[in-house]
mmCIF file of C-alpha atoms in Angstrom:
data_model
loop_
_atom_site.group_PDB
_atom_site.id
_atom_site.type_symbol
_atom_site.label_atom_id
_atom_site.label_comp_id
_atom_site.label_asym_id
_atom_site.label_seq_id
_atom_site.Cartn_x
_atom_site.Cartn_y
_atom_site.Cartn_z
ATOM 1 C CA MET A 269 3.731 -29.181 5.607
ATOM 2 C CA PRO A 270 7.245 -30.668 5.714
ATOM 3 C CA SER A 271 7.729 -33.598 8.069
ATOM 4 C CA SER A 272 10.258 -33.467 10.884
ATOM 5 C CA THR A 273 11.531 -35.465 13.843
ATOM 6 C CA GLN A 274 12.255 -33.891 17.225
ATOM 7 C CA LEU A 275 15.422 -35.513 18.565
ATOM 8 C CA SER A 276 16.739 -35.488 22.130
ATOM 9 C CA LEU A 277 19.561 -37.313 23.917
ATOM 10 C CA HIS A 278 19.750 -37.920 27.665
ATOM 11 C CA VAL A 279 22.821 -39.368 29.403
ATOM 12 C CA THR A 280 22.438 -40.804 32.909
ATOM 13 C CA GLU A 281 25.101 -41.826 35.390
ATOM 14 C CA THR A 282 23.818 -45.333 36.111
ATOM 15 C CA PRO A 283 21.373 -47.911 34.698
ATOM 16 C CA GLU A 284 19.105 -47.154 37.671
ATOM 17 C CA ASP A 285 19.054 -43.486 36.717
ATOM 18 C CA LEU A 286 18.299 -44.501 33.141
ATOM 19 C CA ALA A 287 15.246 -46.483 34.251
ATOM 20 C CA ALA A 288 14.041 -43.579 36.405
ATOM 21 C CA LEU A 289 14.363 -41.080 33.565
ATOM 22 C CA ALA A 290 12.605 -43.422 31.148
ATOM 23 C CA ALA A 291 9.812 -43.954 33.686
ATOM 24 C CA ASN A 292 9.253 -40.221 33.972
ATOM 25 C CA LEU A 293 9.202 -39.883 30.188
ATOM 26 C CA VAL A 294 6.584 -42.632 29.937
ATOM 27 C CA ILE A 295 4.473 -40.937 32.606
ATOM 28 C CA TYR A 296 4.738 -37.580 30.821
ATOM 29 C CA HIS A 297 3.625 -39.056 27.499
ATOM 30 C CA CYS A 298 0.866 -40.964 29.281
ATOM 31 C CA GLU A 299 -0.483 -37.721 30.737
ATOM 32 C CA GLN A 300 -0.311 -35.980 27.363
ATOM 33 C CA ALA A 301 -2.063 -38.823 25.535
ATOM 34 C CA ILE A 302 -4.872 -39.137 28.063
ATOM 35 C CA ALA A 303 -5.465 -35.385 27.967
ATOM 36 C CA ARG A 304 -5.606 -35.605 24.174
ATOM 37 C CA ASN A 305 -7.540 -38.838 23.571
ATOM 38 C CA GLY A 306 -8.550 -40.319 26.920
ATOM 39 C CA ARG A 307 -6.182 -43.260 26.515
ATOM 40 C CA PHE A 308 -2.472 -44.088 26.222
ATOM 41 C CA THR A 309 -1.232 -46.613 23.666
ATOM 42 C CA LEU A 310 2.155 -48.019 24.661
ATOM 43 C CA ALA A 311 4.207 -50.588 22.723
ATOM 44 C CA LEU A 312 6.653 -52.667 24.786
ATOM 45 C CA SER A 313 9.968 -54.298 23.909
ATOM 46 C CA GLY A 314 11.858 -57.123 25.581
ATOM 47 C CA GLY A 315 15.387 -57.145 26.937
ATOM 48 C CA THR A 316 17.166 -56.305 30.176
ATOM 49 C CA THR A 317 16.873 -52.524 29.972
ATOM 50 C CA PRO A 318 13.089 -52.374 29.427
ATOM 51 C CA THR A 319 12.637 -54.970 32.173
ATOM 52 C CA ASN A 320 14.333 -52.644 34.656
ATOM 53 C CA LEU A 321 11.876 -49.952 33.581
ATOM 54 C CA PHE A 322 8.905 -52.307 34.006
ATOM 55 C CA ARG A 323 9.959 -53.191 37.543
ATOM 56 C CA LEU A 324 10.380 -49.533 38.434
ATOM 57 C CA LEU A 325 6.967 -48.583 37.048
ATOM 58 C CA ALA A 326 5.443 -51.289 39.257
ATOM 59 C CA THR A 327 6.812 -49.721 42.463
ATOM 60 C CA PRO A 328 4.427 -47.609 44.574
ATOM 61 C CA GLN A 329 6.291 -44.388 43.781
ATOM 62 C CA TYR A 330 5.541 -44.688 40.062
ATOM 63 C CA ARG A 331 2.534 -46.997 39.967
ATOM 64 C CA SER A 332 0.300 -44.426 41.663
ATOM 65 C CA ARG A 333 1.018 -41.826 38.959
ATOM 66 C CA ILE A 334 -0.519 -43.786 36.087
ATOM 67 C CA PRO A 335 -4.252 -44.479 35.516
ATOM 68 C CA TRP A 336 -3.648 -48.047 34.370
ATOM 69 C CA GLU A 337 -7.232 -48.599 33.249
ATOM 70 C CA LYS A 338 -6.565 -46.064 30.466
ATOM 71 C CA VAL A 339 -3.333 -47.668 29.252
ATOM 72 C CA LEU A 340 -3.453 -50.026 26.264
ATOM 73 C CA PHE A 341 -0.365 -52.244 26.070
ATOM 74 C CA TYR A 342 0.912 -53.651 22.790
ATOM 75 C CA TRP A 343 4.164 -55.370 21.818
ATOM 76 C CA VAL A 344 6.907 -54.232 19.469
ATOM 77 C CA ASP A 345 8.113 -57.773 18.827
ATOM 78 C CA GLU A 346 7.962 -61.295 20.131
ATOM 79 C CA ARG A 347 9.880 -64.532 19.936
ATOM 80 C CA CYS A 348 7.914 -67.457 18.542
ATOM 81 C CA VAL A 349 7.542 -69.293 21.835
ATOM 82 C CA ASP A 350 4.782 -70.122 24.294
ATOM 83 C CA PRO A 351 3.664 -67.155 26.473
ATOM 84 C CA ASP A 352 5.050 -68.858 29.584
ATOM 85 C CA HIS A 353 8.443 -69.577 28.003
ATOM 86 C CA PRO A 354 11.424 -67.803 29.653
ATOM 87 C CA ASP A 355 12.243 -66.113 26.313
ATOM 88 C CA SER A 356 8.759 -64.638 25.861
ATOM 89 C CA ASN A 357 8.716 -60.822 25.812
ATOM 90 C CA TYR A 358 5.106 -60.974 26.951
ATOM 91 C CA ARG A 359 5.981 -63.117 29.965
ATOM 92 C CA VAL A 360 8.679 -60.688 31.084
ATOM 93 C CA ALA A 361 6.325 -57.695 30.916
ATOM 94 C CA ARG A 362 3.505 -59.682 32.507
ATOM 95 C CA ASP A 363 5.559 -60.760 35.501
ATOM 96 C CA ALA A 364 7.479 -57.507 36.011
ATOM 97 C CA LEU A 365 4.665 -55.029 35.378
ATOM 98 C CA LEU A 366 1.242 -56.076 34.150
ATOM 99 C CA HIS A 367 0.385 -58.374 37.054
ATOM 100 C CA GLN A 368 1.815 -55.885 39.556
ATOM 101 C CA VAL A 369 -0.532 -53.038 38.588
ATOM 102 C CA GLU A 370 -4.176 -52.722 37.601
ATOM 103 C CA ALA A 371 -3.458 -53.311 33.911
ATOM 104 C CA THR A 372 -6.430 -54.821 32.102
ATOM 105 C CA LYS A 373 -5.906 -53.884 28.461
ATOM 106 C CA PHE A 374 -2.918 -55.748 27.037
ATOM 107 C CA TYR A 375 -2.699 -57.311 23.622
ATOM 108 C CA ARG A 376 0.149 -59.733 23.102
ATOM 109 C CA MET A 377 1.602 -61.202 19.948
ATOM 110 C CA LYS A 378 0.745 -64.908 19.975
ATOM 111 C CA GLY A 379 4.177 -66.419 19.584
ATOM 112 C CA GLU A 380 2.871 -69.936 20.085
ATOM 113 C CA LEU A 381 1.055 -69.844 16.723
ATOM 114 C CA ASP A 382 2.516 -70.391 13.279
ATOM 115 C CA PRO A 383 4.685 -67.267 12.745
ATOM 116 C CA ALA A 384 2.936 -66.075 9.582
ATOM 117 C CA GLU A 385 -0.467 -66.666 11.155
ATOM 118 C CA ALA A 386 0.539 -64.813 14.326
ATOM 119 C CA ALA A 387 1.861 -61.822 12.364
ATOM 120 C CA GLN A 388 -1.314 -61.556 10.298
ATOM 121 C CA ALA A 389 -3.498 -61.892 13.389
ATOM 122 C CA TYR A 390 -1.654 -59.047 15.118
ATOM 123 C CA GLU A 391 -1.871 -56.871 12.026
ATOM 124 C CA ASN A 392 -5.623 -57.493 11.924
ATOM 125 C CA LEU A 393 -5.884 -56.586 15.615
ATOM 126 C CA LEU A 394 -4.028 -53.297 15.085
ATOM 127 C CA ARG A 395 -6.169 -52.401 12.089
ATOM 128 C CA GLN A 396 -9.282 -52.961 14.180
ATOM 129 C CA HIS A 397 -8.081 -51.200 17.340
ATOM 130 C CA PHE A 398 -6.797 -48.131 15.471
ATOM 131 C CA ASP A 399 -9.649 -48.123 12.919
ATOM 132 C CA LEU A 400 -7.234 -48.088 9.994
ATOM 133 C CA ALA A 401 -8.128 -47.719 6.346
ATOM 134 C CA PRO A 402 -6.070 -49.616 3.747
ATOM 135 C CA GLY A 403 -2.587 -48.124 3.531
ATOM 136 C CA GLU A 404 -2.771 -46.453 6.957
ATOM 137 C CA PHE A 405 -0.499 -47.186 9.914
ATOM 138 C CA PRO A 406 -1.292 -47.031 13.644
ATOM 139 C CA ARG A 407 -0.027 -44.017 15.581
ATOM 140 C CA PHE A 408 1.168 -45.288 18.936
ATOM 141 C CA ASP A 409 1.517 -42.663 21.630
ATOM 142 C CA CYS A 410 4.798 -44.182 22.806
ATOM 143 C CA VAL A 411 7.056 -47.012 21.635
ATOM 144 C CA LEU A 412 9.806 -48.390 23.872
ATOM 145 C CA LEU A 413 12.862 -49.674 22.025
ATOM 146 C CA GLY A 414 16.245 -51.168 22.739
ATOM 147 C CA MET A 415 19.215 -51.681 20.462
ATOM 148 C CA GLY A 416 21.395 -54.751 20.044
ATOM 149 C CA ALA A 417 25.161 -54.703 19.613
ATOM 150 C CA ASP A 418 24.564 -55.285 15.876
ATOM 151 C CA GLY A 419 22.298 -52.237 15.620
ATOM 152 C CA HIS A 420 19.018 -54.138 15.455
ATOM 153 C CA THR A 421 15.904 -52.788 17.089
ATOM 154 C CA ALA A 422 12.551 -54.484 17.600
ATOM 155 C CA SER A 423 13.180 -57.693 15.628
ATOM 156 C CA LEU A 424 14.409 -55.717 12.636
ATOM 157 C CA PHE A 425 17.919 -57.010 11.996
ATOM 158 C CA PRO A 426 20.651 -55.977 9.568
ATOM 159 C CA GLU A 427 20.718 -58.183 6.467
ATOM 160 C CA GLU A 428 17.186 -59.482 7.082
ATOM 161 C CA GLU A 429 14.301 -58.617 4.788
ATOM 162 C CA GLY A 430 11.966 -57.341 7.499
ATOM 163 C CA ILE A 431 13.650 -53.941 7.760
ATOM 164 C CA ASN A 432 12.714 -53.165 4.131
ATOM 165 C CA ILE A 433 9.045 -54.140 4.230
ATOM 166 C CA ARG A 434 6.800 -51.119 3.696
ATOM 167 C CA ASP A 435 3.321 -52.513 3.053
ATOM 168 C CA ARG A 436 2.740 -54.444 6.277
ATOM 169 C CA LEU A 437 2.201 -53.519 9.909
ATOM 170 C CA VAL A 438 3.554 -56.771 11.322
ATOM 171 C CA VAL A 439 5.833 -59.392 9.791
ATOM 172 C CA ASP A 440 7.294 -62.725 10.768
ATOM 173 C CA GLN A 441 10.851 -63.582 9.885
ATOM 174 C CA ARG A 442 13.548 -66.116 10.548
ATOM 175 C CA ILE A 443 16.614 -64.499 12.107
ATOM 176 C CA ARG A 444 19.201 -66.724 10.518
ATOM 177 C CA LYS A 445 22.189 -65.939 12.714
ATOM 178 C CA LEU A 446 20.123 -66.613 15.845
ATOM 179 C CA LYS A 447 18.169 -69.534 14.370
ATOM 180 C CA SER A 448 15.115 -67.861 15.852
ATOM 181 C CA ASP A 449 11.649 -67.059 14.503
ATOM 182 C CA ARG A 450 10.318 -63.613 15.415
ATOM 183 C CA ILE A 451 7.243 -61.447 14.960
ATOM 184 C CA THR A 452 7.801 -57.702 14.755
ATOM 185 C CA LEU A 453 6.244 -54.358 13.979
ATOM 186 C CA THR A 454 7.610 -52.935 10.744
ATOM 187 C CA LEU A 455 9.660 -49.769 10.323
ATOM 188 C CA PRO A 456 6.721 -47.714 8.946
ATOM 189 C CA VAL A 457 4.793 -48.464 12.143
ATOM 190 C CA LEU A 458 7.697 -47.348 14.337
ATOM 191 C CA ASN A 459 8.108 -44.213 12.236
ATOM 192 C CA ASN A 460 4.432 -43.336 12.593
ATOM 193 C CA ALA A 461 4.592 -43.231 16.405
ATOM 194 C CA ARG A 462 4.198 -39.975 18.301
ATOM 195 C CA CYS A 463 7.257 -40.878 20.349
ATOM 196 C CA CYS A 464 9.952 -43.568 20.247
ATOM 197 C CA ILE A 465 12.177 -43.956 23.306
ATOM 198 C CA PHE A 466 15.456 -45.838 22.861
ATOM 199 C CA MET A 467 17.026 -47.152 26.067
ATOM 200 C CA VAL A 468 20.661 -48.242 25.749
ATOM 201 C CA GLN A 469 23.054 -49.162 28.538
ATOM 202 C CA GLY A 470 26.458 -50.802 28.960
ATOM 203 C CA SER A 471 29.945 -50.273 27.536
ATOM 204 C CA GLU A 472 29.446 -53.084 25.013
ATOM 205 C CA LYS A 473 26.937 -50.854 23.181
ATOM 206 C CA HIS A 474 29.333 -47.910 22.782
ATOM 207 C CA ALA A 475 30.613 -48.635 19.264
ATOM 208 C CA VAL A 476 27.215 -49.281 17.719
ATOM 209 C CA LEU A 477 25.725 -46.351 19.635
ATOM 210 C CA ALA A 478 28.345 -44.019 18.155
ATOM 211 C CA GLN A 479 27.307 -45.181 14.703
ATOM 212 C CA ALA A 480 23.578 -44.984 15.428
ATOM 213 C CA LEU A 481 23.829 -41.417 16.710
ATOM 214 C CA ASN A 482 25.900 -40.177 13.758
ATOM 215 C CA LEU A 483 23.194 -38.167 12.023
ATOM 216 C CA LEU A 484 25.419 -37.375 9.043
ATOM 217 C CA ALA A 485 26.134 -41.012 8.199
ATOM 218 C CA THR A 486 24.145 -43.167 5.819
ATOM 219 C CA PRO A 487 21.557 -44.964 7.990
ATOM 220 C CA ASP A 488 22.762 -48.535 7.558
ATOM 221 C CA LEU A 489 21.622 -49.841 10.942
ATOM 222 C CA PRO A 490 17.959 -50.598 11.635
ATOM 223 C CA ALA A 491 18.115 -48.416 14.753
ATOM 224 C CA GLN A 492 19.351 -45.477 12.641
ATOM 225 C CA ARG A 493 16.291 -45.740 10.437
ATOM 226 C CA VAL A 494 13.848 -45.103 13.269
ATOM 227 C CA ARG A 495 12.830 -41.465 12.813
ATOM 228 C CA PRO A 496 9.185 -40.844 13.741
ATOM 229 C CA VAL A 497 7.495 -38.578 11.212
ATOM 230 C CA ASN A 498 6.272 -35.449 12.996
ATOM 231 C CA GLY A 499 7.103 -37.175 16.264
ATOM 232 C CA GLU A 500 9.770 -37.416 18.943
ATOM 233 C CA LEU A 501 12.860 -39.612 18.957
ATOM 234 C CA ILE A 502 14.361 -39.837 22.440
ATOM 235 C CA TRP A 503 17.614 -41.615 23.257
ATOM 236 C CA VAL A 504 18.254 -42.399 26.921
ATOM 237 C CA ILE A 505 21.713 -43.871 27.516
ATOM 238 C CA ASP A 506 23.933 -44.445 30.510
ATOM 239 C CA GLU A 507 27.475 -43.185 31.023
ATOM 240 C CA ALA A 508 28.980 -46.605 30.295
ATOM 241 C CA ALA A 509 27.368 -46.674 26.856
ATOM 242 C CA ARG A 510 28.579 -43.140 26.180
ATOM 243 C CA LYS A 511 32.190 -43.722 27.225
ATOM 244 C CA GLY A 512 32.706 -47.345 26.223
#
């Protein structure tokens, strides 16, 4: 059977509307996953836009609609810092969401370890949790993604080797232009998800967004190369990002 990707684009008036739409999409996919498998596997990203979503999901209006004991939280990427460091993606999600709801199943990337050791440990964890045979990739129910002004997503950057790695689930890499060590899921993992939701806001993202959404162009940007096989690819953007 030929593979395909179901693509949709949603444009909201404001960043607040963007967060609300993304929250409802997460809840929908949560309901579908629990009906299918009795659990919901969700991979989180860092950044301002996902943080707004986390805070919204923690409010009573949304919090009551999710059976948190059935949600398994994972991370798309992490900076190689202590979990209490201000730059930690885990810390942001912990403070904005996980400690505000009854979340008990969350599995962070251990950024405080040696990067290569942390990447291998997280790969081992995913292989165990998803009961993977050699050569298989986990199938997350939902992956939340952002996009940088350079077109990077997760910690897969243009001109860095990580975007081309095909035989790993998780890799560590030095982002040279940022002088930063990162741990990230690989592109094959993102492209094996049931659903990837990109959240992009702000006029500064307009130019790269126009390139990323050009389906006829050669996919040069990491964000362009995210196309879940037999899954959904959802872009949620605000009016500022659309207009520039």
